Structures are given as structure tokens and as C-alpha cells.
Amino acid sequence: MKAARLYGAKDVRVEEVSDLPLSGPNAVVEVEWCGICGSDLHFYLGGGVSGVELQDKCIMGHEICGRVVYAPPGSPVEQGQAVMVDPRIYCTSCSNCTKSRTNGCNVLRGLGVIGSSGGLSERVLVRPSMLYALPDSVDLSTAALIEPLAVAMHGVKLSGILQGDRDAATALILGGGPVGIGVVQVLRAFGVTKILVSEPSTARREYVQRFGVTAFDPLAVDVKTESLAATGQRGVDVVFDCAGAAAALKDGLGSLCFGGRYVNLALWETEIPLSLTELTRREIHLVGSCAYDDSDFKETVDALIEGKFTDLSSMVTARIPLDDIVTKGLNALLEEGEKHIKIMVNPKL
Amino acid sequence: MKAARLYGAKDVRVEEVSDLPLSGPNAVVEVEWCGICGSDLHFYLGGGVSGVELQDKCIMGHEICGRVVYAPPGSPVEQGQAVMVDPRIYCTSCSNCTKSRTNGCNVLRGLGVIGSSGGLSERVLVRPSMLYALPDSVDLSTAALIEPLAVAMHGVKLSGILQGDRDAATALILGGGPVGIGVVQVLRAFGVTKILVSEPSTARREYVQRFGVTAFDPLAVDVKTESLAATGQRGVDVVFDCAGAAAALKDGLGSLCFGGRYVNLALWETEIPLSLTELTRREIHLVGSCAYDDSDFKETVDALIEGKFTDLSSMVTARIPLDDIVTKGLNALLEEGEKHIKIMVNPKL
């Protein structure tokens, strides 16, 4: 079968690899669509992502939907079933897994990342328990968005905003890229409507406004002033950092209300100076949101099936064959990333 | 009446000031004991504390217990009643006060700090609603500890440790000074028994061990190794930073379990570099604990009345007359602070 393997920095090759056995304890999924993630770009450029590394010559891709071509006895799904794949591989037995904190598994690996081949391939091996059945009503050409949406779901749940008055709460999202848009989608799906997005790119601001949010340019206006004006001078309840930039962090902290939550979903290349005294005087909760757990993934699948997300197809800005993964996928994202939200790859094209 | 007023850096004078009117909307409390706080030392040295400043020639002191000598009509307490004073002066009408977040009042002031005279005086004016009646069973010579214990109470409640399995949870306290000991007291009062204290001073380690905690020297052992060993390699659930030192912060973050909480109660002079990527990968919650709110104060009063705190008298390491506030109080804390936990001042001596 064909698959995209990473040989080294900027060296991804689509080539023939061994077919997968239609036997044994793992299911085999024929990939319909696999999204390209920002972390895939980091891997492509030759860098790991916050300590996560790719195996040598690993088949990339972890945003995977497809159809089951082999299911071992006892699987929750049957052959032919359309499925979304939770790409995580956790141990089930460490101190975090046994507390349902599978996102903190002490030896966490993942399809297309550490330890197992991924979905930029015609077929992929998956633990049966990580397969989520998708009904015929779901459009498979957008279903792989479930994975990045689950990342956003976890951050939104950590923020506590769903436990408060969702009508009254205001969220500020720093960065209108794929992660920021995912957070917008999840917030809206769960009834939070007062959403501000701070994003310097005009194209991205114009795009994100279709979701009914207030988008502004942090290079042209003062983010704190905008945030206070939007909240009767109170400050926003939650900031989602989907930018990973020092200036945005300063804007975000300044915009929070007393007791507000700052949820980081961004990757940071270096340490950043923070005033713990300011955080303390204003009782700010700073929390890092790491991937997602089983319940986040399931709730995201359910929300997508129930049609709670808005205009998903607009988030897919290119659909390409696997053969074009480098030119029209990875390089396109690197060279003209602001034109894209999500590029989906289809090994059958 | 006699009172200790701050004229400037290292210039505190005990002098006669005008008597207080036994009329009007505020109660008058005859001070029995007033504790000296670390922030009083900052004021004495001429520096504000995280943006909080003293008024010119303000009477210092905010850890105050005493007896009511005048109570306006409708007060919850009567003349002669022994009381603890909540020294905060909040507006009751801002966006935080109306949400019971009185510790975040937009114009928060306090007795002995900004806006009103404090308890290092024979008498003090107090809003009646800020008085908590103390029964005869309470020893007034330790009751003023309620104020610093309320600071610890707020931090412990923010940590979430009381919502989990208190028998199983492990807390690591960085710093065995007055705030750290307050956290130990509150944790023990509310059933958390697995407590580690990291403290470089031998005298303080020896003292804090009387509360049944495991105390170690971070200069002699590796704090992360000790923390992992004490928790079956899992990491501690909560860290309370009562030190405000970069090395301790590094120790504390490294010692936390995945998803653990880092509660800062310390003051920091400068910004500190943090890895948001590390916080995110390990999903650490970093939260600053700011003073206390009404419920924290009431619960601390109740806990003291119910005898839930241990060996309070040992926390008071000196009892001095108001006339000696500079020599045996402020200077003693500055020059031999590690010998002391709390110095109590009595204007009647």
C-alpha cells in the first residue's frame, strides 16, 4: 500500500509499504481522509513538538477517518463501518490512565507520532476501542476534523466556562488559526456566544467572522480596551491562547477579569517571563490544555453527529491526493499557511 | 489613645492620636492583640506590597482581635463582646463584590493598609459587618491568628484538594514560614494528612515537624525525588508556594503530578521565566491566591472556635507591648526572622 513516510527534515516520501494483516488484535481502517496538523508541520521541518518525536521513517498523520476493513472478534464496530479514529495509544494501567486522565498517560504514544504508523496511508492499524462509529448522516470529508475539535473541546472544558452562565460569559481567543477556530466551534456548539477573536491576519479575521464572533486586529487596537468595552469594563472570563506569542499573552492576561482563566493551547518555543505577583493579585488561573481524554473525544464525535458544529466544510480549504502531500500539503501550509485552515488528504484520489 | 504610625521608611512612631468617637456607623473595638504580618515589614521597609500602599502616617496593623466598646444600632455584636476583625474594606457594589468575590473588589482597601487606620493602636474603627463574635472558650492571645489562617484557608480552597480524596492526596508546601505553617494548619484541620514541607532553615524544619509533617531541606535533597518517593512515583497533587523563590518554584513544578495544582501565596519581586509548554504537557494549573473572601474568613473563625487548629500558642513566638513595636517587633522580625513565627502586640501591656 501507499504511505507518506518521514525520512528526515523536509524529506517526506510517498512510497509502497507492506500491506497490513487482516488478522490479529488490531482493526484495520481504510483511510478516507486524513488532516494535516500544525504538529505534522513541525515534524516535517525536523523538529519535535514539546518533547514528542516521530519514529524514524514513521508514516505520518493522526487526524483519521475511514472505513473498517477488518475488525477482530469482540470489536465495537463491524467491517464496512465508517469510523473516526482516536489516534492516541495509552497504556491503560499507569497512575493517570487509571484515573481516566489518559491524556496524561505516562507512556503516551500515538498513531503517526511515536510508536505506530499513522493515517497518511491507504490503511492504518487501530485498537478497536479507539474507533468511533459514524452514521451515514456524517460527511466523511469533514469528519476527520473531530480530532482537532477534540483538542479544542478539552481546552473549553478545562476553562470552566461551560459550568458558569454561558449566556453571560465572554471568551477571548488569541489567534484565529485552526486551533482558535476549533475553540470558536466548540464554544458555539455548547452555547457560549460572546466570543472575541484577536488575530492580526486580515484573511483570518474575515474568515472567522462567519461564525458570528467579534474579530479585531491586535496590531491596530488595544486588546484590553476592546475586552473591557465588550464586558462592561469587567474583563473577559476566559482567554484561550491559540497563538503562543509574548505580545498576545500580555494582551490576554490584561483582558481577564479577576479570577479569570487563561487556557493555553499553544506551543511555545522558549520560556516566557511572567509576573506571579500580578497573577496572584488578580487571582488568575493559568492552565495548560494537553490533547484530550476519552470523554472529550466521545463528546466531540457526538456533537458532530448531532450537527452542533457550524459550516464545517468551510474549514477544509484544500483536498488533495496522498501523492501531493509534500507540494500541495506540507509546503502549501508552510508557504501560504494563512490561506488555509485545514488541508485534507485522500489516499484514494 | 496610643497608636503606631508609619511616617516613612524605617520610621514608625508610637504616639498619641485622637480618641475615636463612640458614635456613628462604625463600631469601635478595643484591641487586645494585633499580629505583625510580613506585609507590615514591607511597609516598614518603605516598599509597598504588590501595588498595595500605606497611607501617609497611617496606623499599621491588620491582624486584630479585641472587645467591642461601641456598637451602632443593628450591629451583629454588642458592647463587651470579644471579636475577631476582618480588616478588609470592600465596596459591596463592584462587579466582583456582587459576585461574592470581595477579595477582588475593584477598590479594595483595608484597616492598617490603604484607607483606614489599623490595629496597632488602643482602639480601632470597624464596620459592624466585619466583626466576628468569639465565645469565651477562645483564647484571645492567639485569636488574631485567624487573619493569616484565613489567607491559608483561601489558598487551600483554591487548590481543590478538599474536593478530592483527602486521605489520598499529598500536598507539598514550599517554605515553612508563617504562611507555610498556616497552610499546614488548615490542611490538617480539614483532614489532609499527607503533607511535605520543603524548607532550608533547620529551626523552621524542626518547628514545623511538630505538626506531623515530613520536612526536608531542599539544599540537601532533591525535592522532586522526595516528592515522587512519597507518592509512589506519581507526584504530589498540590504545591503551595509560600517561598517566592525561583529555585523553589522549579522544585515545586517538577514535583507535581499530571494535572496537579500549583497555588502561589508568595510575593515575587520580579518576573520569573516559565515554560508554558511544560505546564501544558503536564496540564498544570497555576493559580494565584489573593487574600480571602467572606466565606473563607467565617470558616476560619468557625474552625478556630471548634478547636480544629493545632497548638496555636506555639505559633506566637513573642508577645510585646505596643511601645516596643519597633525594637522587639519589626526589627526583631527583620533581624532574626527565622526565630519567629508570629509576634503579637498588646496595646494594654
Coordinates of N, CA and C in Angstrom, one line a residue, chain B residues 127-338:
Chain B
R127 N -16.3 48.5 60.5 CA -17.6 48.2 60.0 C -18.2 47.1 60.9
P128 N -19.4 47.2 61.4 CA -20.0 46.2 62.2 C -20.1 44.8 61.5
S129 N -20.3 44.8 60.2 CA -20.4 43.6 59.4 C -19.1 42.8 59.4
M130 N -18.0 43.4 59.7 CA -16.7 42.8 59.6 C -16.3 42.2 61.0
L131 N -17.2 42.2 62.0 CA -16.8 41.7 63.3 C -17.4 40.3 63.4
Y132 N -16.6 39.4 63.9 CA -17.0 38.0 64.2 C -16.9 37.7 65.7
A133 N -18.0 37.4 66.3 CA -18.1 37.2 67.7 C -17.2 35.9 68.1
L134 N -16.5 36.1 69.2 CA -15.7 34.9 69.7 C -16.2 34.5 71.0
P135 N -16.5 33.3 71.2 CA -17.0 32.8 72.5 C -15.9 32.9 73.6
D136 N -16.3 32.8 74.8 CA -15.3 32.8 75.9 C -14.3 31.7 75.8
S137 N -14.7 30.6 75.2 CA -13.8 29.5 75.1 C -12.5 29.8 74.2
V138 N -12.6 30.9 73.5 CA -11.5 31.2 72.6 C -10.4 32.1 73.4
D139 N -9.2 31.6 73.3 CA -8.1 32.4 73.9 C -7.8 33.6 73.0
L140 N -8.0 34.8 73.5 CA -7.8 35.9 72.6 C -6.3 36.1 72.3
S141 N -5.4 35.5 73.1 CA -4.0 35.7 72.8 C -3.5 35.0 71.6
T142 N -4.3 34.2 71.0 CA -4.0 33.5 69.7 C -5.0 33.8 68.7
A143 N -6.2 34.4 69.0 CA -7.3 34.6 68.1 C -6.9 35.4 66.9
A144 N -6.0 36.4 67.0 CA -5.6 37.2 65.9 C -5.0 36.4 64.7
L145 N -4.6 35.2 65.1 CA -4.0 34.3 64.0 C -5.1 33.9 63.0
I146 N -6.3 34.2 63.3 CA -7.4 33.9 62.3 C -7.1 34.6 61.0
E147 N -6.6 35.8 61.1 CA -6.4 36.5 59.8 C -5.4 35.8 58.9
P148 N -4.1 35.5 59.4 CA -3.2 34.8 58.4 C -3.8 33.4 58.1
L149 N -4.5 32.8 59.1 CA -5.0 31.4 58.7 C -6.1 31.5 57.6
A150 N -6.8 32.7 57.6 CA -7.8 32.9 56.5 C -7.1 33.0 55.1
V151 N -5.9 33.6 55.1 CA -5.1 33.6 53.9 C -4.8 32.2 53.4
A152 N -4.4 31.4 54.4 CA -4.1 30.0 54.1 C -5.3 29.2 53.7
M153 N -6.4 29.5 54.3 CA -7.7 28.8 54.0 C -8.1 29.1 52.6
H154 N -7.9 30.3 52.1 CA -8.3 30.7 50.8 C -7.5 29.9 49.8
G155 N -6.2 29.8 50.0 CA -5.3 29.1 49.2 C -5.6 27.6 49.1
V156 N -5.9 27.0 50.3 CA -6.3 25.6 50.3 C -7.6 25.3 49.6
K157 N -8.5 26.2 49.7 CA -9.8 26.0 49.0 C -9.6 26.1 47.5
L158 N -8.8 27.1 47.1 CA -8.5 27.3 45.6 C -7.7 26.0 45.1
S159 N -7.0 25.4 45.9 CA -6.2 24.2 45.4 C -7.0 23.1 45.0
G160 N -8.3 23.0 45.4 CA -9.2 21.9 45.1 C -8.9 20.6 45.9
I161 N -7.9 20.7 46.8 CA -7.5 19.4 47.5 C -8.7 19.0 48.4
L162 N -9.5 19.9 48.8 CA -10.6 19.5 49.7 C -11.7 18.8 49.0
Q163 N -11.8 19.0 47.6 CA -12.8 18.3 46.8 C -12.4 16.9 46.5
G164 N -11.2 16.5 46.6 CA -10.8 15.2 46.2 C -10.8 14.2 47.4
D165 N -10.0 13.2 47.3 CA -9.9 12.2 48.4 C -8.8 12.7 49.3
R166 N -9.2 13.3 50.5 CA -8.3 14.0 51.4 C -7.3 13.0 52.0
D167 N -7.7 11.8 52.1 CA -6.8 10.8 52.7 C -5.7 10.4 51.8
A168 N -6.0 10.5 50.5 CA -5.0 10.0 49.5 C -4.2 11.1 49.0
A169 N -4.6 12.4 49.0 CA -3.9 13.5 48.4 C -2.7 13.8 49.2
T170 N -1.7 14.3 48.4 CA -0.4 14.7 49.0 C -0.2 16.2 48.6
A171 N 0.2 17.0 49.6 CA 0.5 18.4 49.4 C 1.9 18.7 49.7
L172 N 2.6 19.5 48.9 CA 3.9 19.9 49.1 C 3.9 21.4 49.4
I173 N 4.5 21.8 50.5 CA 4.5 23.3 50.8 C 5.9 23.7 50.7
L174 N 6.1 24.8 49.9 CA 7.4 25.4 49.7 C 7.6 26.5 50.7
G175 N 8.4 26.3 51.7 CA 8.6 27.4 52.7 C 7.8 27.1 54.0
G176 N 8.6 27.0 55.1 CA 8.0 26.7 56.4 C 7.9 27.9 57.3
G177 N 7.7 29.1 56.7 CA 7.5 30.3 57.5 C 6.0 30.4 57.9
P178 N 5.6 31.6 58.4 CA 4.3 31.8 58.9 C 3.2 31.4 57.9
V179 N 3.3 31.7 56.6 CA 2.3 31.4 55.6 C 2.2 29.8 55.4
G180 N 3.4 29.3 55.3 CA 3.5 27.8 55.1 C 2.9 27.1 56.3
I181 N 3.2 27.5 57.5 CA 2.7 26.9 58.7 C 1.1 27.1 58.7
G182 N 0.7 28.2 58.3 CA -0.8 28.4 58.2 C -1.4 27.4 57.3
V183 N -0.8 27.1 56.1 CA -1.3 26.1 55.2 C -1.3 24.8 55.8
V184 N -0.2 24.4 56.6 CA -0.2 23.2 57.3 C -1.4 23.1 58.2
Q185 N -1.6 24.1 59.0 CA -2.7 24.1 60.0 C -4.1 23.9 59.3
V186 N -4.3 24.6 58.2 CA -5.6 24.5 57.5 C -5.7 23.1 56.9
L187 N -4.7 22.6 56.2 CA -4.8 21.3 55.6 C -5.1 20.2 56.7
R188 N -4.4 20.3 57.8 CA -4.7 19.3 58.9 C -6.1 19.5 59.5
A189 N -6.5 20.7 59.6 CA -7.8 21.0 60.2 C -8.9 20.4 59.3
F190 N -8.6 20.3 58.0 CA -9.6 19.8 57.1 C -9.3 18.4 56.6
G191 N -8.5 17.7 57.3 CA -8.3 16.3 57.0 C -7.3 15.8 56.0
V192 N -6.5 16.8 55.5 CA -5.4 16.3 54.7 C -4.2 16.1 55.5
T193 N -3.7 14.8 55.5 CA -2.6 14.5 56.4 C -1.3 14.2 55.7
K194 N -1.3 14.0 54.4 CA 0.0 13.7 53.7 C 0.6 15.0 53.3
I195 N 1.5 15.6 54.1 CA 2.0 16.9 53.9 C 3.5 16.9 53.9
L196 N 4.1 17.4 52.9 CA 5.6 17.6 52.8 C 5.9 19.1 52.9
V197 N 6.9 19.4 53.6 CA 7.4 20.8 53.7 C 8.8 20.9 53.3
S198 N 9.1 21.7 52.3 CA 10.5 22.0 51.9 C 10.9 23.3 52.4
E199 N 11.9 23.3 53.3 CA 12.3 24.5 54.0 C 13.8 24.4 54.3
P200 N 14.6 25.4 53.9 CA 16.1 25.3 54.1 C 16.5 25.6 55.6
S201 N 15.7 26.3 56.3 CA 16.1 26.6 57.7 C 15.9 25.4 58.7
T202 N 16.9 25.0 59.3 CA 16.9 23.9 60.3 C 15.8 24.2 61.4
A203 N 15.9 25.4 61.9 CA 15.0 25.8 63.0 C 13.5 25.7 62.6
R204 N 13.2 26.2 61.4 CA 11.9 26.1 60.9 C 11.4 24.7 60.6
R205 N 12.4 23.9 60.1 CA 12.0 22.4 59.8 C 11.7 21.8 61.2
E206 N 12.5 22.0 62.2 CA 12.3 21.4 63.5 C 10.9 21.9 64.0
Y207 N 10.6 23.1 63.9 CA 9.4 23.6 64.4 C 8.2 23.0 63.7
V208 N 8.2 23.0 62.3 CA 7.0 22.5 61.6 C 6.8 21.0 61.8
Q209 N 7.8 20.3 62.1 CA 7.6 18.9 62.3 C 6.7 18.5 63.5
R210 N 6.5 19.5 64.4 CA 5.6 19.2 65.5 C 4.1 19.0 65.0
F211 N 3.9 19.5 63.7 CA 2.5 19.3 63.2 C 2.4 17.9 62.4
G212 N 3.4 17.1 62.6 CA 3.3 15.8 62.0 C 3.6 15.7 60.5
V213 N 4.3 16.7 59.9 CA 4.5 16.7 58.5 C 6.0 16.2 58.3
T214 N 6.2 15.9 57.0 CA 7.6 15.5 56.6 C 8.3 16.7 56.1
A215 N 9.3 17.1 56.8 CA 10.0 18.3 56.4 C 11.4 18.0 55.9
F216 N 11.8 18.5 54.8 CA 13.2 18.3 54.3 C 13.8 19.5 53.8
D217 N 15.2 19.4 53.7 CA 16.0 20.6 53.3 C 16.2 20.5 51.8
P218 N 15.7 21.5 51.0 CA 15.8 21.5 49.6 C 17.3 21.7 49.1
L219 N 18.1 22.2 50.0 CA 19.5 22.4 49.7 C 20.3 21.0 49.9
A220 N 19.7 20.1 50.6 CA 20.4 18.8 50.9 C 19.8 17.7 50.1
V221 N 18.6 17.7 49.7 CA 17.9 16.6 49.0 C 17.3 17.2 47.7
D222 N 16.9 16.3 46.8 CA 16.2 16.7 45.6 C 14.7 16.6 45.9
V223 N 14.1 17.8 45.8 CA 12.7 17.9 46.2 C 11.8 17.0 45.3
K224 N 12.1 17.0 44.0 CA 11.3 16.1 43.1 C 11.4 14.6 43.5
T225 N 12.6 14.2 43.8 CA 12.8 12.8 44.2 C 12.1 12.5 45.4
E226 N 12.2 13.4 46.4 CA 11.4 13.2 47.7 C 9.9 13.1 47.4
S227 N 9.4 14.0 46.6 CA 8.0 14.1 46.3 C 7.5 12.8 45.6
L228 N 8.3 12.4 44.6 CA 7.9 11.1 43.9 C 8.0 9.9 44.9
A229 N 9.0 9.9 45.7 CA 9.1 8.8 46.7 C 7.9 8.7 47.6
A230 N 7.4 9.9 48.0 CA 6.3 10.0 49.0 C 5.0 9.7 48.3
T231 N 4.9 9.6 47.0 CA 3.6 9.4 46.3 C 3.6 8.2 45.4
G232 N 4.5 7.2 45.6 CA 4.5 6.1 44.7 C 4.9 6.5 43.3
Q233 N 5.8 7.5 43.2 CA 6.3 8.0 41.9 C 5.2 8.8 41.1
R234 N 4.1 9.1 41.7 CA 3.0 9.8 41.0 C 3.2 11.3 40.9
G235 N 3.8 11.8 42.0 CA 3.9 13.3 42.1 C 2.8 13.8 43.0
V236 N 3.1 15.0 43.6 CA 2.1 15.5 44.6 C 0.9 16.1 43.9
D237 N -0.2 16.2 44.5 CA -1.4 16.7 43.9 C -1.4 18.2 43.9
V238 N -0.9 18.8 45.0 CA -0.9 20.3 45.1 C 0.4 20.8 45.6
V239 N 0.9 21.9 45.1 CA 2.0 22.6 45.7 C 1.5 23.9 46.2
F240 N 1.9 24.3 47.4 CA 1.6 25.6 47.9 C 2.9 26.4 48.0
D241 N 3.0 27.4 47.2 CA 4.3 28.2 47.2 C 4.2 29.3 48.2
C242 N 4.9 29.1 49.3 CA 4.9 30.1 50.4 C 6.4 30.6 50.5
A243 N 7.1 30.5 49.4 CA 8.5 30.9 49.5 C 8.8 32.0 48.5
G244 N 8.3 32.0 47.3 CA 8.6 33.1 46.3 C 10.0 33.1 45.9
A245 N 10.6 31.9 45.6 CA 12.0 31.8 45.2 C 12.0 31.0 43.9
A246 N 12.9 31.4 43.0 CA 12.9 30.7 41.7 C 13.3 29.2 41.8
A247 N 14.2 28.9 42.7 CA 14.6 27.5 42.9 C 13.5 26.7 43.4
A248 N 12.7 27.3 44.4 CA 11.6 26.5 44.9 C 10.5 26.3 43.9
L249 N 10.3 27.3 43.1 CA 9.3 27.1 42.0 C 9.6 26.0 41.1
K250 N 10.9 25.9 40.7 CA 11.3 24.8 39.8 C 11.1 23.5 40.5
D251 N 11.5 23.4 41.8 CA 11.3 22.2 42.6 C 9.8 21.8 42.6
G252 N 9.0 22.8 42.8 CA 7.5 22.6 43.0 C 6.9 22.1 41.7
L253 N 7.2 22.8 40.6 CA 6.6 22.4 39.4 C 7.0 20.9 39.0
G254 N 8.3 20.6 39.2 CA 8.8 19.3 38.9 C 8.2 18.2 39.8
S255 N 7.7 18.6 41.0 CA 7.2 17.6 41.9 C 5.7 17.3 41.7
L256 N 5.0 18.1 40.9 CA 3.6 17.9 40.7 C 3.2 16.7 39.8
C257 N 2.1 16.1 40.1 CA 1.6 15.0 39.2 C 1.0 15.7 38.0
F258 N 0.7 14.9 37.0 CA -0.1 15.4 35.8 C -1.4 16.0 36.3
G259 N -1.7 17.2 35.8 CA -3.0 17.8 36.2 C -3.0 18.4 37.6
G260 N -1.8 18.5 38.2 CA -1.7 19.0 39.6 C -1.8 20.5 39.6
R261 N -2.0 21.0 40.8 CA -2.3 22.4 41.0 C -1.1 23.1 41.8
Y262 N -0.7 24.2 41.3 CA 0.4 25.0 41.9 C -0.3 26.3 42.4
V263 N -0.4 26.4 43.7 CA -1.1 27.6 44.3 C 0.0 28.5 44.8
N264 N 0.0 29.8 44.3 CA 1.0 30.7 44.8 C 0.4 31.6 45.8
L265 N 1.1 31.6 47.0 CA 0.7 32.5 48.1 C 1.8 33.5 48.4
A266 N 2.9 33.4 47.6 CA 4.1 34.2 47.9 C 4.1 35.5 47.1
L267 N 4.9 36.4 47.6 CA 5.1 37.6 46.8 C 6.4 37.5 46.0
W268 N 6.4 38.0 44.8 CA 7.5 37.9 43.9 C 8.0 39.3 43.6
E269 N 9.3 39.5 43.7 CA 9.8 40.9 43.4 C 9.9 41.1 41.9
T270 N 10.2 40.1 41.2 CA 10.4 40.3 39.7 C 9.6 39.2 38.9
E271 N 9.6 39.4 37.6 CA 9.0 38.4 36.8 C 9.9 37.2 36.8
I272 N 9.3 36.0 36.5 CA 10.0 34.8 36.5 C 9.8 34.0 35.2
P273 N 10.8 33.5 34.6 CA 10.6 32.7 33.4 C 10.0 31.4 33.6
L274 N 8.9 31.1 32.8 CA 8.2 29.9 32.9 C 8.1 29.2 31.6
S275 N 8.1 27.9 31.5 CA 7.8 27.2 30.3 C 6.4 26.8 30.2
L276 N 5.6 27.6 29.4 CA 4.2 27.3 29.2 C 4.0 25.9 28.5
T277 N 5.0 25.5 27.7 CA 4.9 24.2 27.0 C 5.0 23.1 28.1
E278 N 5.9 23.3 29.1 CA 5.9 22.2 30.1 C 4.6 22.2 30.9
L279 N 4.1 23.4 31.3 CA 2.9 23.5 32.0 C 1.8 22.8 31.3
T280 N 1.8 22.9 29.9 CA 0.7 22.4 29.1 C 0.9 20.9 28.9
R281 N 2.1 20.4 28.7 CA 2.3 19.0 28.5 C 1.8 18.3 29.8
R282 N 2.0 18.9 30.9 CA 1.7 18.2 32.2 C 0.4 18.8 32.8
E283 N -0.3 19.6 32.0 CA -1.6 20.1 32.4 C -1.6 20.7 33.8
I284 N -0.6 21.4 34.1 CA -0.5 22.0 35.4 C -1.4 23.3 35.5
H285 N -2.1 23.4 36.6 CA -2.9 24.6 36.9 C -2.1 25.4 37.9
L286 N -1.8 26.6 37.4 CA -1.1 27.6 38.2 C -2.1 28.7 38.6
V287 N -2.2 28.9 39.9 CA -3.2 29.8 40.3 C -2.7 30.7 41.5
G288 N -2.9 32.0 41.4 CA -2.5 32.9 42.5 C -3.7 33.0 43.5
S289 N -3.3 32.9 44.7 CA -4.3 33.0 45.8 C -4.2 34.4 46.5
C290 N -5.3 35.2 46.3 CA -5.3 36.6 46.8 C -6.2 36.7 48.0
A291 N -5.5 36.9 49.2 CA -6.2 37.2 50.4 C -7.3 36.2 50.7
Y292 N -8.5 36.6 51.0 CA -9.6 35.7 51.3 C -10.9 36.5 51.1
D293 N -12.0 35.7 51.0 CA -13.3 36.3 50.9 C -14.1 36.1 52.2
D294 N -15.3 36.5 52.2 CA -16.1 36.4 53.5 C -16.3 35.0 54.0
S295 N -16.5 34.1 53.0 CA -16.7 32.7 53.5 C -15.4 32.1 54.0
D296 N -14.3 32.4 53.4 CA -13.0 31.9 53.9 C -12.8 32.4 55.4
F297 N -13.1 33.7 55.6 CA -12.9 34.2 56.9 C -13.8 33.6 58.0
K298 N -15.1 33.5 57.6 CA -16.0 32.8 58.5 C -15.7 31.4 58.8
E299 N -15.3 30.6 57.8 CA -14.9 29.2 58.0 C -13.6 29.1 58.9
T300 N -12.8 30.1 58.8 CA -11.6 30.1 59.6 C -11.9 30.4 61.1
V301 N -12.8 31.4 61.3 CA -13.3 31.7 62.6 C -13.9 30.4 63.2
D302 N -14.8 29.8 62.4 CA -15.5 28.6 62.9 C -14.6 27.5 63.3
A303 N -13.6 27.3 62.4 CA -12.6 26.2 62.7 C -11.8 26.5 63.9
L304 N -11.5 27.7 64.2 CA -10.7 28.0 65.4 C -11.6 27.8 66.6
I305 N -12.9 28.3 66.5 CA -13.8 28.1 67.7 C -14.0 26.6 67.9
E306 N -14.0 25.8 66.9 CA -14.2 24.3 67.0 C -12.9 23.6 67.5
G307 N -11.9 24.3 67.6 CA -10.6 23.7 68.1 C -9.9 22.9 67.0
K308 N -10.2 23.2 65.7 CA -9.6 22.4 64.7 C -8.1 22.7 64.4
F309 N -7.6 23.8 64.9 CA -6.2 24.1 64.7 C -5.4 23.5 65.8
T310 N -4.1 23.2 65.5 CA -3.3 22.5 66.5 C -2.3 23.5 67.1
D311 N -2.2 23.4 68.4 CA -1.1 24.1 69.1 C -0.8 25.5 68.7
L312 N -1.9 26.3 68.7 CA -1.8 27.6 68.1 C -0.8 28.5 69.0
S313 N -0.8 28.2 70.3 CA 0.1 29.1 71.1 C 1.5 29.0 70.7
S314 N 1.9 27.8 70.1 CA 3.3 27.7 69.8 C 3.7 28.6 68.6
M315 N 2.6 29.0 67.8 CA 2.9 29.9 66.7 C 3.2 31.3 67.1
V316 N 2.8 31.7 68.3 CA 3.1 33.0 68.8 C 4.4 33.0 69.5
T317 N 5.5 33.5 68.9 CA 6.8 33.4 69.4 C 7.3 34.6 70.3
A318 N 6.5 35.6 70.3 CA 6.8 36.7 71.2 C 5.5 37.5 71.4
R319 N 5.3 38.0 72.6 CA 4.2 38.9 72.9 C 4.8 40.2 73.5
I320 N 4.5 41.3 72.8 CA 5.2 42.5 73.2 C 4.2 43.7 73.4
P321 N 4.6 44.7 74.2 CA 3.8 45.9 74.3 C 3.9 46.8 73.1
L322 N 2.9 47.6 72.9 CA 2.8 48.4 71.7 C 4.1 49.4 71.7
D323 N 4.5 49.8 72.9 CA 5.6 50.7 72.9 C 6.9 50.1 72.3
D324 N 7.0 48.8 72.3 CA 8.2 48.1 71.8 C 8.0 47.6 70.4
I325 N 7.0 48.1 69.6 CA 6.7 47.6 68.3 C 7.9 47.6 67.4
V326 N 8.8 48.7 67.5 CA 9.9 48.8 66.6 C 11.0 47.8 67.0
T327 N 11.5 48.0 68.2 CA 12.6 47.2 68.7 C 12.4 45.7 68.8
K328 N 11.3 45.3 69.5 CA 11.0 43.9 69.7 C 10.0 43.3 68.7
G329 N 9.5 44.2 67.8 CA 8.6 43.7 66.8 C 9.2 43.7 65.4
L330 N 9.1 44.9 64.8 CA 9.5 45.0 63.4 C 11.0 44.6 63.2
N331 N 11.9 45.2 64.1 CA 13.3 45.0 63.9 C 13.6 43.5 64.3
A332 N 13.0 43.0 65.3 CA 13.2 41.6 65.6 C 12.9 40.7 64.5
L333 N 11.8 40.9 63.8 CA 11.5 40.1 62.6 C 12.5 40.3 61.5
L334 N 12.9 41.5 61.3 CA 13.9 41.7 60.2 C 15.3 41.1 60.5
E335 N 15.6 41.1 61.8 CA 17.0 40.7 62.1 C 17.1 39.2 62.5
E336 N 16.1 38.7 63.1 CA 16.1 37.3 63.4 C 14.7 36.6 63.1
G337 N 14.3 36.8 61.9 CA 13.0 36.4 61.4 C 12.8 34.9 61.6
E338 N 13.9 34.1 61.4 CA 13.7 32.7 61.4 C 13.4 32.1 62.8

